[in-house]
Short mmCIF file of C-alpha atoms in Angstrom, two decimals:
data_model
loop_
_atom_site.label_atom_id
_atom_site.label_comp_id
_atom_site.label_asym_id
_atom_site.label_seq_id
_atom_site.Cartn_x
_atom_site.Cartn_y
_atom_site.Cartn_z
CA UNK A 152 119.79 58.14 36.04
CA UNK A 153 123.64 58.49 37.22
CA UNK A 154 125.24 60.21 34.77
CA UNK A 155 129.48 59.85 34.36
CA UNK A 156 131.22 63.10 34.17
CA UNK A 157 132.42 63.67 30.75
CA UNK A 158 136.32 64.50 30.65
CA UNK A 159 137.12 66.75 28.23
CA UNK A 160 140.15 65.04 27.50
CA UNK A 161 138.91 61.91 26.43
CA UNK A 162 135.11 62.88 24.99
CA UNK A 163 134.05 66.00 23.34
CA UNK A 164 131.23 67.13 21.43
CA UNK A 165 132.46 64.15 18.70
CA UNK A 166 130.88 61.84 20.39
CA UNK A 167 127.62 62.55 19.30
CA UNK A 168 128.33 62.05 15.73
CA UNK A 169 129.42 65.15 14.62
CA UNK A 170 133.16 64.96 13.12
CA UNK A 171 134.96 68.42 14.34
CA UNK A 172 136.68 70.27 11.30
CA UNK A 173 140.05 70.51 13.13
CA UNK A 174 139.93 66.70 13.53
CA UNK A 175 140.87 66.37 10.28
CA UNK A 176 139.26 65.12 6.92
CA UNK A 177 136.08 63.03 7.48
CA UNK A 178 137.71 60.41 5.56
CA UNK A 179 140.89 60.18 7.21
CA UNK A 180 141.78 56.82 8.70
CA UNK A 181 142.13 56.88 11.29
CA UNK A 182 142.06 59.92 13.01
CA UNK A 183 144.15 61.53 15.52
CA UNK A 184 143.41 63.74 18.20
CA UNK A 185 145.95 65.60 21.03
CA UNK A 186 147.94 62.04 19.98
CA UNK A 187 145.07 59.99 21.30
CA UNK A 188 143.32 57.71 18.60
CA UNK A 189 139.66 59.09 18.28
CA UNK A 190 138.05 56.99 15.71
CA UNK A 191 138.73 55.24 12.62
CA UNK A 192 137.07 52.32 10.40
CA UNK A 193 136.98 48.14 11.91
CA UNK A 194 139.32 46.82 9.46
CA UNK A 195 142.29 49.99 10.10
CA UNK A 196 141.51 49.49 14.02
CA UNK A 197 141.82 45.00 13.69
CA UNK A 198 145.50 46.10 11.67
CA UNK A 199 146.56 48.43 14.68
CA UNK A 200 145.93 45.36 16.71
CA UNK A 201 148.37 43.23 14.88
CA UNK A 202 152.14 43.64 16.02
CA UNK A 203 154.79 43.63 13.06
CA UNK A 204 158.46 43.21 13.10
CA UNK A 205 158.69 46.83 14.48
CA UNK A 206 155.56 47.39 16.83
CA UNK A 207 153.39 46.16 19.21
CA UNK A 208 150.15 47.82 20.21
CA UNK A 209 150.14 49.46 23.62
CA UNK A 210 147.88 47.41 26.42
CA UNK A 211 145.52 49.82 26.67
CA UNK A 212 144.67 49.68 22.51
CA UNK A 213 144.34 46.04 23.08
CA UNK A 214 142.21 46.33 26.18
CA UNK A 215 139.99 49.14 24.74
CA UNK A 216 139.96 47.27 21.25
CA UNK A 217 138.80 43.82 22.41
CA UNK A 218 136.02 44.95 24.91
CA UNK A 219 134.68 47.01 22.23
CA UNK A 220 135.12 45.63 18.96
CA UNK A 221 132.56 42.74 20.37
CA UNK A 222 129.89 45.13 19.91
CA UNK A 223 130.55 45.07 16.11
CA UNK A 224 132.05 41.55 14.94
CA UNK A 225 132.37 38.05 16.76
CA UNK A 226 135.54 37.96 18.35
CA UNK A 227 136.22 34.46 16.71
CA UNK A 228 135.96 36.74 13.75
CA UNK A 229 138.38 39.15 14.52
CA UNK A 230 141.00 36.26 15.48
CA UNK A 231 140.83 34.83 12.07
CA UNK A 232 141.38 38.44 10.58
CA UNK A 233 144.45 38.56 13.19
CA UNK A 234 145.39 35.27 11.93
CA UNK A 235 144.75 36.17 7.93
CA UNK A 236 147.80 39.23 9.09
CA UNK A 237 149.73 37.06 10.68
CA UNK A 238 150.36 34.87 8.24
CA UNK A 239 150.57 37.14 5.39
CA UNK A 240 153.94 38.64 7.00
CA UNK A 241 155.01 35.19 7.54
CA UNK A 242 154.87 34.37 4.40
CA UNK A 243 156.73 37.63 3.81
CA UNK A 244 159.55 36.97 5.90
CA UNK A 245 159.83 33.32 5.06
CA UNK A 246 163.43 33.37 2.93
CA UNK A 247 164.92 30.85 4.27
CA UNK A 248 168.18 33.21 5.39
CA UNK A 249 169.27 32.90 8.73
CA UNK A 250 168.64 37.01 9.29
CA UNK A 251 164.95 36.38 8.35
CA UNK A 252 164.76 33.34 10.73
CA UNK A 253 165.48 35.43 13.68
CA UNK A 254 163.02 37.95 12.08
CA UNK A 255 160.41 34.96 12.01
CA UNK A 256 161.42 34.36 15.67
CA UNK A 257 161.12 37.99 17.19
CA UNK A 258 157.70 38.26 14.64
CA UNK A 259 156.35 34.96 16.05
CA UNK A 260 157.02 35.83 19.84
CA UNK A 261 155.14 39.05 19.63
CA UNK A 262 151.98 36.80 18.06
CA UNK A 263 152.39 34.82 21.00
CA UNK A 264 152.38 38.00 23.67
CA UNK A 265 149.29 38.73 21.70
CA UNK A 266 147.41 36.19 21.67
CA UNK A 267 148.54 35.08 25.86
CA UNK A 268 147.19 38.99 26.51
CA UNK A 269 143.82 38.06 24.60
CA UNK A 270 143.20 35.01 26.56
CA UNK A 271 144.15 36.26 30.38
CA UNK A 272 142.17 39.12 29.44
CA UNK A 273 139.21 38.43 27.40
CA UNK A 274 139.26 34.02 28.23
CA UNK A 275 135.92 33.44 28.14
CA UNK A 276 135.94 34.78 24.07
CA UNK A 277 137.76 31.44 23.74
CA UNK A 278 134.53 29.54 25.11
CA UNK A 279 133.67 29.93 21.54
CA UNK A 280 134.84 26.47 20.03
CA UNK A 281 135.18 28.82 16.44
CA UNK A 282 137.66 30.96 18.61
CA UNK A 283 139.53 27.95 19.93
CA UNK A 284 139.75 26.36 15.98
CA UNK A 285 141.27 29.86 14.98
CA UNK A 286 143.66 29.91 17.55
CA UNK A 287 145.26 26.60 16.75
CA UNK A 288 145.33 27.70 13.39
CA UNK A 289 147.83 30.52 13.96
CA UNK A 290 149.45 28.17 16.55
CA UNK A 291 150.42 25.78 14.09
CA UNK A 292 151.38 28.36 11.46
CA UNK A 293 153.79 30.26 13.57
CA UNK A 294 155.15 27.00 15.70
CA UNK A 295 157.40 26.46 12.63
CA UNK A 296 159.25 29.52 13.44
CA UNK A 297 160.77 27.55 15.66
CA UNK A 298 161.17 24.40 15.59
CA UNK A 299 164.36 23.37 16.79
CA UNK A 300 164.22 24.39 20.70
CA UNK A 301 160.07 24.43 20.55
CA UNK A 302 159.72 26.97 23.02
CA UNK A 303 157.09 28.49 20.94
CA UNK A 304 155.15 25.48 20.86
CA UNK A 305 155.75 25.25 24.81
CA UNK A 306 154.15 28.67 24.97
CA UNK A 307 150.90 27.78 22.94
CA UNK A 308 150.57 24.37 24.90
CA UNK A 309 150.92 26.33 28.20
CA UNK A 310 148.75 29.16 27.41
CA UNK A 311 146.00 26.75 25.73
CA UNK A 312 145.88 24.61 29.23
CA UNK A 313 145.35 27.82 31.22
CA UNK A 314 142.53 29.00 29.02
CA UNK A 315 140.89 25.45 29.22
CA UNK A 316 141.65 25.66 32.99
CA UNK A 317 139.19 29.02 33.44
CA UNK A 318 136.75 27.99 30.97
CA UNK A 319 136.26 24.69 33.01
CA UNK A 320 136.09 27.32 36.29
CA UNK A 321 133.58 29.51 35.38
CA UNK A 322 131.48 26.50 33.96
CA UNK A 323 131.53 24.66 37.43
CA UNK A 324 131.16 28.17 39.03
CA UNK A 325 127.83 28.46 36.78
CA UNK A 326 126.55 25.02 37.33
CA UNK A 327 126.62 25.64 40.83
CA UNK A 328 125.64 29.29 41.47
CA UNK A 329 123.54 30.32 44.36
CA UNK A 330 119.91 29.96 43.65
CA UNK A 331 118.26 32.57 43.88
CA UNK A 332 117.12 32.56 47.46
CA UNK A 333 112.98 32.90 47.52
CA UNK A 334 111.86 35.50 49.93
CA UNK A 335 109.69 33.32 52.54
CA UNK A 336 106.84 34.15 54.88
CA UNK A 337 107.67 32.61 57.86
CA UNK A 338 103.85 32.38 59.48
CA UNK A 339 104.85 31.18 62.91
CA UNK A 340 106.85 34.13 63.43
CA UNK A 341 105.11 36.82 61.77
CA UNK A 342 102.38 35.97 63.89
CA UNK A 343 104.12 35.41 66.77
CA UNK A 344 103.37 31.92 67.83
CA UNK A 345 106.81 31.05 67.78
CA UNK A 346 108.65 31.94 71.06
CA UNK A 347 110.81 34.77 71.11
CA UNK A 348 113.93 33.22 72.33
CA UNK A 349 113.43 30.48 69.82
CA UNK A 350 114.21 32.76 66.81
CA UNK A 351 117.96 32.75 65.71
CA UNK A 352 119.35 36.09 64.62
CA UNK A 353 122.16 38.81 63.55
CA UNK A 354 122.79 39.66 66.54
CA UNK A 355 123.08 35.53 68.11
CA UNK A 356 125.73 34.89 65.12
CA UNK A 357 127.64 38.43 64.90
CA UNK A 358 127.47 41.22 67.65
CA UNK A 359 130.71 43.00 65.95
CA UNK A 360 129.79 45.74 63.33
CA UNK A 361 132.90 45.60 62.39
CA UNK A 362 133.74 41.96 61.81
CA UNK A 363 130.39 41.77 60.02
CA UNK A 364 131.21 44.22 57.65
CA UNK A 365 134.77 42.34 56.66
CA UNK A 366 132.02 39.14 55.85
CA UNK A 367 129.84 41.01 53.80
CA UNK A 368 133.45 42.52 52.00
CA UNK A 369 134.51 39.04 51.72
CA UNK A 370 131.08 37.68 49.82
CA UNK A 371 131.47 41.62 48.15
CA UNK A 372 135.03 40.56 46.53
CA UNK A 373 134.14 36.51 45.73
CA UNK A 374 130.88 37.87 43.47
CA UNK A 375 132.95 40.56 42.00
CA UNK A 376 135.70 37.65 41.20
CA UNK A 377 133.19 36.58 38.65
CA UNK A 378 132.31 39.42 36.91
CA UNK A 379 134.54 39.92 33.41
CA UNK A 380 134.96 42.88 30.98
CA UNK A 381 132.98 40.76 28.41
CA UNK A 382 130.37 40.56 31.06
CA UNK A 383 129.57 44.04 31.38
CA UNK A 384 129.67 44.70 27.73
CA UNK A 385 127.30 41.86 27.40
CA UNK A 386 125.08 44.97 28.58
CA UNK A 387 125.29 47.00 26.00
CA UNK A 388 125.12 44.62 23.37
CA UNK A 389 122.05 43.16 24.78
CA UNK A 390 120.17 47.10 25.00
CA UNK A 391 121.72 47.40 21.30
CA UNK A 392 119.56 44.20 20.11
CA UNK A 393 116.61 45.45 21.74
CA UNK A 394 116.87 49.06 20.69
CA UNK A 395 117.23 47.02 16.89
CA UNK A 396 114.48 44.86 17.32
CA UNK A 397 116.71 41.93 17.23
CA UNK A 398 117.46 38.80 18.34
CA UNK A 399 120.91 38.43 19.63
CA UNK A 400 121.71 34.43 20.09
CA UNK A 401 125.06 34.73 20.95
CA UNK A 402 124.69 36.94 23.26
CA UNK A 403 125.35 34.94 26.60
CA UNK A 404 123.66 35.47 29.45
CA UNK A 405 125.36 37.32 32.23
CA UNK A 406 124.53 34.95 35.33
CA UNK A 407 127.28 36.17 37.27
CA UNK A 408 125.61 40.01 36.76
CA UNK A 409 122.22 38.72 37.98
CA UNK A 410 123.78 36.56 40.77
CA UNK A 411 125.26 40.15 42.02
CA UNK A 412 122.40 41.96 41.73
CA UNK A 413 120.60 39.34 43.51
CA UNK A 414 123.07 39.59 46.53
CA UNK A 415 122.37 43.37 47.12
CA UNK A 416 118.43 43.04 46.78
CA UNK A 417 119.00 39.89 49.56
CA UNK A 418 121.03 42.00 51.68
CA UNK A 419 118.74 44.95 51.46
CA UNK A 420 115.70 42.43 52.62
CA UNK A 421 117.38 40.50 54.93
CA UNK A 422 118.59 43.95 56.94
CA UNK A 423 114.93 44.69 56.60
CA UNK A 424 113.98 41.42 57.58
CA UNK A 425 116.27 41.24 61.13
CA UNK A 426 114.30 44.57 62.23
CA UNK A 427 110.76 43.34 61.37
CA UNK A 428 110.97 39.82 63.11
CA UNK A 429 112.17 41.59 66.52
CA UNK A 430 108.94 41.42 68.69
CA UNK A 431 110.28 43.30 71.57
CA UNK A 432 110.66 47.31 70.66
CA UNK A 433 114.59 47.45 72.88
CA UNK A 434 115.77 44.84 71.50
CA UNK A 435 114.43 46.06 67.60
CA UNK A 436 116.44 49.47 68.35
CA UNK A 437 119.46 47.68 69.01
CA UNK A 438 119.15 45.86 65.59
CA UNK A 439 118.56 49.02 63.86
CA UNK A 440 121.54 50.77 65.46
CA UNK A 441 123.34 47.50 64.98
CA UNK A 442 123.20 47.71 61.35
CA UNK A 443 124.08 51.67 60.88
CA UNK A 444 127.02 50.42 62.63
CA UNK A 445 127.83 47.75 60.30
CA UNK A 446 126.92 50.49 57.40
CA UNK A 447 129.86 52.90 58.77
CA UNK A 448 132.21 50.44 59.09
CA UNK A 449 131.16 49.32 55.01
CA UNK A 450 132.28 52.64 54.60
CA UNK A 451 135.48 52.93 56.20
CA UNK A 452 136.23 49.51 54.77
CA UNK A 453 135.42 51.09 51.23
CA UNK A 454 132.82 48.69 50.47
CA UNK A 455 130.16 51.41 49.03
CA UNK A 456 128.07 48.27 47.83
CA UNK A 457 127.27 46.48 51.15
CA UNK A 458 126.53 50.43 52.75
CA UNK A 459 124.12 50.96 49.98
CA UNK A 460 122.09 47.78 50.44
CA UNK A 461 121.92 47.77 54.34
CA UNK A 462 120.77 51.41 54.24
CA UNK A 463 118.39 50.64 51.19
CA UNK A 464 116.75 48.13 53.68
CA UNK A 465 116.30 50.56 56.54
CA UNK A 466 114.59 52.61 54.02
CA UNK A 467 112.21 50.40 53.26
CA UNK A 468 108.76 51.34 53.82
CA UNK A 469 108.10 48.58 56.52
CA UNK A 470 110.95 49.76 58.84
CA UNK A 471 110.31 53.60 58.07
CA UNK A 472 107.08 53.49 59.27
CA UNK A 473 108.60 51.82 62.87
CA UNK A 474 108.23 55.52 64.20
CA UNK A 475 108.44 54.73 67.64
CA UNK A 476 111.40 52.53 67.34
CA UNK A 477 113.21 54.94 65.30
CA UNK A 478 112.24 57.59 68.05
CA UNK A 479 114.49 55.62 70.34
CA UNK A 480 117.56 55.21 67.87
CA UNK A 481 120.10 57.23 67.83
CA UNK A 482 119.96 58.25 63.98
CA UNK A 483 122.85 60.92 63.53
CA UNK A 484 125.20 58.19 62.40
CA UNK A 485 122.74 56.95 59.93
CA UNK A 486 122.11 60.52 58.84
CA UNK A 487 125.89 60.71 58.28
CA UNK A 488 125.52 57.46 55.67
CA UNK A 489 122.51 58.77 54.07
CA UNK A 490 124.25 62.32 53.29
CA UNK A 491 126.84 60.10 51.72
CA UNK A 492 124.37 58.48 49.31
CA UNK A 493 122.28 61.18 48.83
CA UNK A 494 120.97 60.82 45.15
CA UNK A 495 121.09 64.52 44.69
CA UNK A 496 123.49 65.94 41.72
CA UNK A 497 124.12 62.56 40.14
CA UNK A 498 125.11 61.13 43.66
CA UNK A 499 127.66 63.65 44.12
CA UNK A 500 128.42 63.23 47.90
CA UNK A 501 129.18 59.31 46.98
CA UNK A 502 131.26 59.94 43.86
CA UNK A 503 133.38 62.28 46.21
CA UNK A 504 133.71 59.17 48.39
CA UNK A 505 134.36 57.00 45.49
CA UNK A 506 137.42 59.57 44.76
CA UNK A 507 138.93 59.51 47.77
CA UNK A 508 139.02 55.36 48.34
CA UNK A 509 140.10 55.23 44.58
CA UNK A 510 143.20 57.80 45.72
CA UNK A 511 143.76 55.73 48.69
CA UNK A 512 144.12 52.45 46.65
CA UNK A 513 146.10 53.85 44.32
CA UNK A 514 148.93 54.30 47.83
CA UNK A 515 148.24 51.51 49.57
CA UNK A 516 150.84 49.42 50.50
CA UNK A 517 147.85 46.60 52.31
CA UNK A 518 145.16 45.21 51.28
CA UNK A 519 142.92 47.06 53.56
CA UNK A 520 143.43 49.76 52.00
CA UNK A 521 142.86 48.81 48.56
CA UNK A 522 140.00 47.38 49.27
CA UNK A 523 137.39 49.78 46.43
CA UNK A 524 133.84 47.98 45.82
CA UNK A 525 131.13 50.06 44.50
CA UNK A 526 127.99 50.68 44.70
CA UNK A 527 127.36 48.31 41.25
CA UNK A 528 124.03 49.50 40.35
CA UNK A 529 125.27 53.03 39.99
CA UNK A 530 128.80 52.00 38.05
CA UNK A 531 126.37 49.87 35.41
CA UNK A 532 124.23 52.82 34.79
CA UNK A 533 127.42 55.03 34.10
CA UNK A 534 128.14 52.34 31.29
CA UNK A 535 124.51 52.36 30.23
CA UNK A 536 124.64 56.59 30.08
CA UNK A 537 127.80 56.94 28.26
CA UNK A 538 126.25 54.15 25.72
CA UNK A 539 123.06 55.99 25.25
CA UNK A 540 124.31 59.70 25.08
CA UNK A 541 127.37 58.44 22.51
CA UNK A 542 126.77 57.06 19.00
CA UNK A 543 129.07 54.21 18.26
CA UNK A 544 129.78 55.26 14.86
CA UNK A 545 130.33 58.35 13.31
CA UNK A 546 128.48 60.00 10.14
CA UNK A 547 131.65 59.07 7.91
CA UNK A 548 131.17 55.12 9.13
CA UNK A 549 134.47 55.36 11.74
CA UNK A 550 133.79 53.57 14.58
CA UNK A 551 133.67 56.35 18.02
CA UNK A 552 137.10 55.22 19.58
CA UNK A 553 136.52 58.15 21.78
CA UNK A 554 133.38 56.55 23.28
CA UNK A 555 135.29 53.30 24.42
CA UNK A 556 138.06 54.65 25.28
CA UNK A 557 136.07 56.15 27.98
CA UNK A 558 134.11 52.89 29.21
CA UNK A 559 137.33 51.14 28.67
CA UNK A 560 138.95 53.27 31.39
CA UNK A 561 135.65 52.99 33.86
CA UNK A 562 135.92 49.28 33.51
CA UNK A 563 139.31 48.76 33.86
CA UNK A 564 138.97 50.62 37.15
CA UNK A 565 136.62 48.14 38.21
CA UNK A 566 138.98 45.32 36.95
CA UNK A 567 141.59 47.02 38.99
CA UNK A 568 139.03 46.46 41.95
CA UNK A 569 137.95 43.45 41.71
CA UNK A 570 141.41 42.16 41.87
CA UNK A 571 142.19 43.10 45.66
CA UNK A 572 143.47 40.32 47.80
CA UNK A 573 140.66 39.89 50.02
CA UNK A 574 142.39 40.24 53.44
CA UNK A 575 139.50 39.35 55.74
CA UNK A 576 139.07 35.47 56.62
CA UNK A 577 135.84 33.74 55.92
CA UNK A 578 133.75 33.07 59.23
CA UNK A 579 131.46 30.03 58.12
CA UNK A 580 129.41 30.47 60.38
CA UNK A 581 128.55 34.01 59.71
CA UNK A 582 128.72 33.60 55.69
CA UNK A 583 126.35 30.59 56.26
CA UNK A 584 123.79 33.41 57.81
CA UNK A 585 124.19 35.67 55.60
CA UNK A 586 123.72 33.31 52.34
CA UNK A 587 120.62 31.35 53.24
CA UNK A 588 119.06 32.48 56.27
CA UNK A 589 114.99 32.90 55.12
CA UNK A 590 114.32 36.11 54.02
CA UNK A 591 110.74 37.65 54.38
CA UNK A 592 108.51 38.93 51.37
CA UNK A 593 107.47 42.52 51.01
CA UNK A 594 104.17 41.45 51.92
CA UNK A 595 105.35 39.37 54.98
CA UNK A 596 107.76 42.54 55.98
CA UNK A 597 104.71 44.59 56.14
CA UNK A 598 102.62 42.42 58.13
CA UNK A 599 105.36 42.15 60.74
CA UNK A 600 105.75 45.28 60.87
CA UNK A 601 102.12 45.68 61.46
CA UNK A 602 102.18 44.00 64.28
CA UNK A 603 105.02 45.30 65.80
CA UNK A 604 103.91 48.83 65.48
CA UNK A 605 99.75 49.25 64.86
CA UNK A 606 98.22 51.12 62.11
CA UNK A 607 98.59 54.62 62.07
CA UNK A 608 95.94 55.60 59.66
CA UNK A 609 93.16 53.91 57.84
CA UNK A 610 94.90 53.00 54.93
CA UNK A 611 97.72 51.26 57.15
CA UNK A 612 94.39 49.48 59.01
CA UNK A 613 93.05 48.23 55.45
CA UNK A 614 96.70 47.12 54.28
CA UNK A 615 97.06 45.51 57.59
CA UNK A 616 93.48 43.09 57.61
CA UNK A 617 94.03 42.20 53.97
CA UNK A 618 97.75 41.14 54.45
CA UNK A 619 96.70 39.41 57.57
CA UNK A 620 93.94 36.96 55.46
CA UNK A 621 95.80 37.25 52.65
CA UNK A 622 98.86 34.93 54.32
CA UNK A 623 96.67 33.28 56.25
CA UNK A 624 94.72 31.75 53.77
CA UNK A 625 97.83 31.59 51.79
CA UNK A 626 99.36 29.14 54.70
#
């Protein structure tokens, strides 16, 4: 499993639950280290998130705070905390003197900076109709610090709409998500009654590598679009239910996630798929070399994701065994790719890629450049090794800032990512293709392949005649 390299910075040895003497007394709270909060209990961490008269709590606390503190309490429940400690210095500073009313003023704008970061940030806590009840609450408390000019009131109306406005989004988005597209075993072709020159493919629709790979970056950045902080934390409070034996009900489902993850495993089949139906052994070289193309041009792009899945599909076992195709290829381009995802030490070779488009984003002054997608599979098991190997409390009942501090920072990388202009035009046409041209079944991969290249052993001739009945009693 890919493991995340641990910075020492950041995580030490107090991450697996043992509390350091130098790190002060196991009951402090909450406690410091090199200036960075480590840990400390829920209820000191919710009053660090609550801005008084004379602070505000850096982005990053409120970023790291909200996408973790979900793990332990509703966020509905730690708005009405917020609200409880909002109101309380109200109340405090409500003398009726005109110093204190431009107290109330300055005290009632940070609230509202607050709250306008939660709900650009985290929006889709606000789906919650307890969250959106709360809210109003400590709307209408602090709208009377200013009454007279209302642009408080203006600033809760305007940030209420825009939250409404997403939430109404990602509803329509999830009413009509792709289906997932079935894998199909297209008889007629497999078998090769249907003419040659009747079959549409890759090559008929795109012969570019490169303008291919700017479609696949475009349908890379849209899917990545939807995916949220919450999201990805949905993950490990989902593995935390099971590993209880619980039943999480408010735990949503992460469609977008699966939607994703359904894209690579449909562009890993279709690659696979383009090879397999090509009858004639010239032009099924072509296709091969076609697509290690459109892999190196994924890379240069940056788009790690799309690279992985194309070569994933030319390693599956029905287009590996094409010997005497791949004979004919020229392969030291696609031995260039694989070195770059070679699995061995933790994926090193791609992490050093990862590095060096990160650094390059970072100096971009175009899109193009920015442009960072990776390979997702590999960034959700980083979240899902840091969870495991890190407790999220410590022996003294402080919750492990130290931990999500950590996944905080991975994620907000991936926020950072995500939020590239895409500078690539959609090609219909192509897109079209790509989304819902049939796809063939393992089992129908095999069999094509089969009968593009015989059996080489007996095994392969058994596999072969009970594939072949198989479909065709199937059709």
């Amino acid at each position: 499993m890919p493991q995340t390299p641990i910075f020492p910075s950041m995580l030490g040895s107090t991450c697996s639950g043992q509390v350091q003497p130098e790190m002060g007394e196991q009951c402090g709270d909450p406690v410091y280290q090199d200036g960075s909060l480590v840990s400390g209990s829920l209820e000191v961490l919710i009053e660090r998130l609550v801005p008084t008269l004379d602070y505000y709590p850096d982005k990053t606390y409120i970023f790291t705070f909200l996408l973790s503190a979900r793990i332990f309490i509703h966020p509905y429940e730690i708005l009405a905390k917020v609200g409880q400690m909002c109101i309380k210095q109200k109340q405090q500073l409500e003398s009726g003197s005109e110093a204190d009313k431009a107290k109330l003023k300055s005290f009632a704008a940070k609230i509202i900076q607050l709250l306008k970061e939660w709900t650009e940030t985290f929006p889709f806590d606000f789906q919650d109709e307890r969250a959106r009840k709360v809210m109003k609450e400590i709307a209408q408390s602090i709208t009377q610090c200013d009454e007279e000019n209302g642009t408080i009131k203006k600033s809760i109306s305007h940030m209420t709409q825009n939250v409404l406005l997403i939430l109404s989004t990602r509803g329509q988005f999830q009413e009509v998500r792709e289906k997932i597209r079935q894998p199909v075993s297209d008889k007629g072709t497999i078998l090769k009654t249907k003419p040659q020159s009747a079959q549409k493919d890759i090559l008929s629709v795109c012969s570019e590598p490169l303008i291919l790979a700017q479609q696949l970056t475009t349908i890379e950045l849209e899917r990545l679009g939807n995916i949220y902080p919450e999201d990805l934390m949905q993950i490990i409070s989902h593995m935390d239910s099971l590993d209880n034996h619980k039943c999480r009900s408010d735990v949503t489902k992460t469609y977008n996630l699966e939607a994703y993850d359904n894209w690579f495993n449909c562009l890993s089949m279709l690659v696979a798929t383009e090879i397999c139906k090509v009858v004639k052994k010239k032009q099924r070289t072509r296709v091969m070399e076609f697509f290690i193309d459109v892999a190196r041009e994924c890379f240069n792009i940056g788009n790690f994701n799309s690279m992985m899945a194309i070569i994933s599909g030319m390693n599956l076992s029905p287009v590996a065994r094409l010997k005497k195709t791949w004979s004919k290829v020229k392969t030291a381009k696609f031995d260039v790719l694989e070195h770059h995802m070679d699995p061995s030490s933790n994926f090193g070779n791609y992490r050093t890629a990862l590095q060096g488009a990160t650094q390059r984003s970072l100096s971009a002054n175009s899109s193009r450049e920015k442009i960072v997608i990776p390979v997702f599979n590999l960034f959700i098991k980083d979240i899902f090794f840091l969870h495991k190997i890190h407790s999220n409390c410590l022996p003294n009942g402080h919750i492990n800032f130290k931990k999500f501090w950590e996944i905080s920072r991975q994620i907000h990388d991936f926020l950072t990512w995500k939020q590239v202009e895409c500078p690539y035009e959609k090609d219909k046409k192509i897109q079209t293709y790509l989304l819902t041209t049939p796809i063939y079944t393992e089992e129908a991969l095999f069999l094509a392949s089969f009968e593009n290249e015989g059996p080489d052993n007996h095994m392969e001739k058994d596999s072969w005649k009970t594939l072949r009945s198989t479909l065709l009693n199937r059709a």
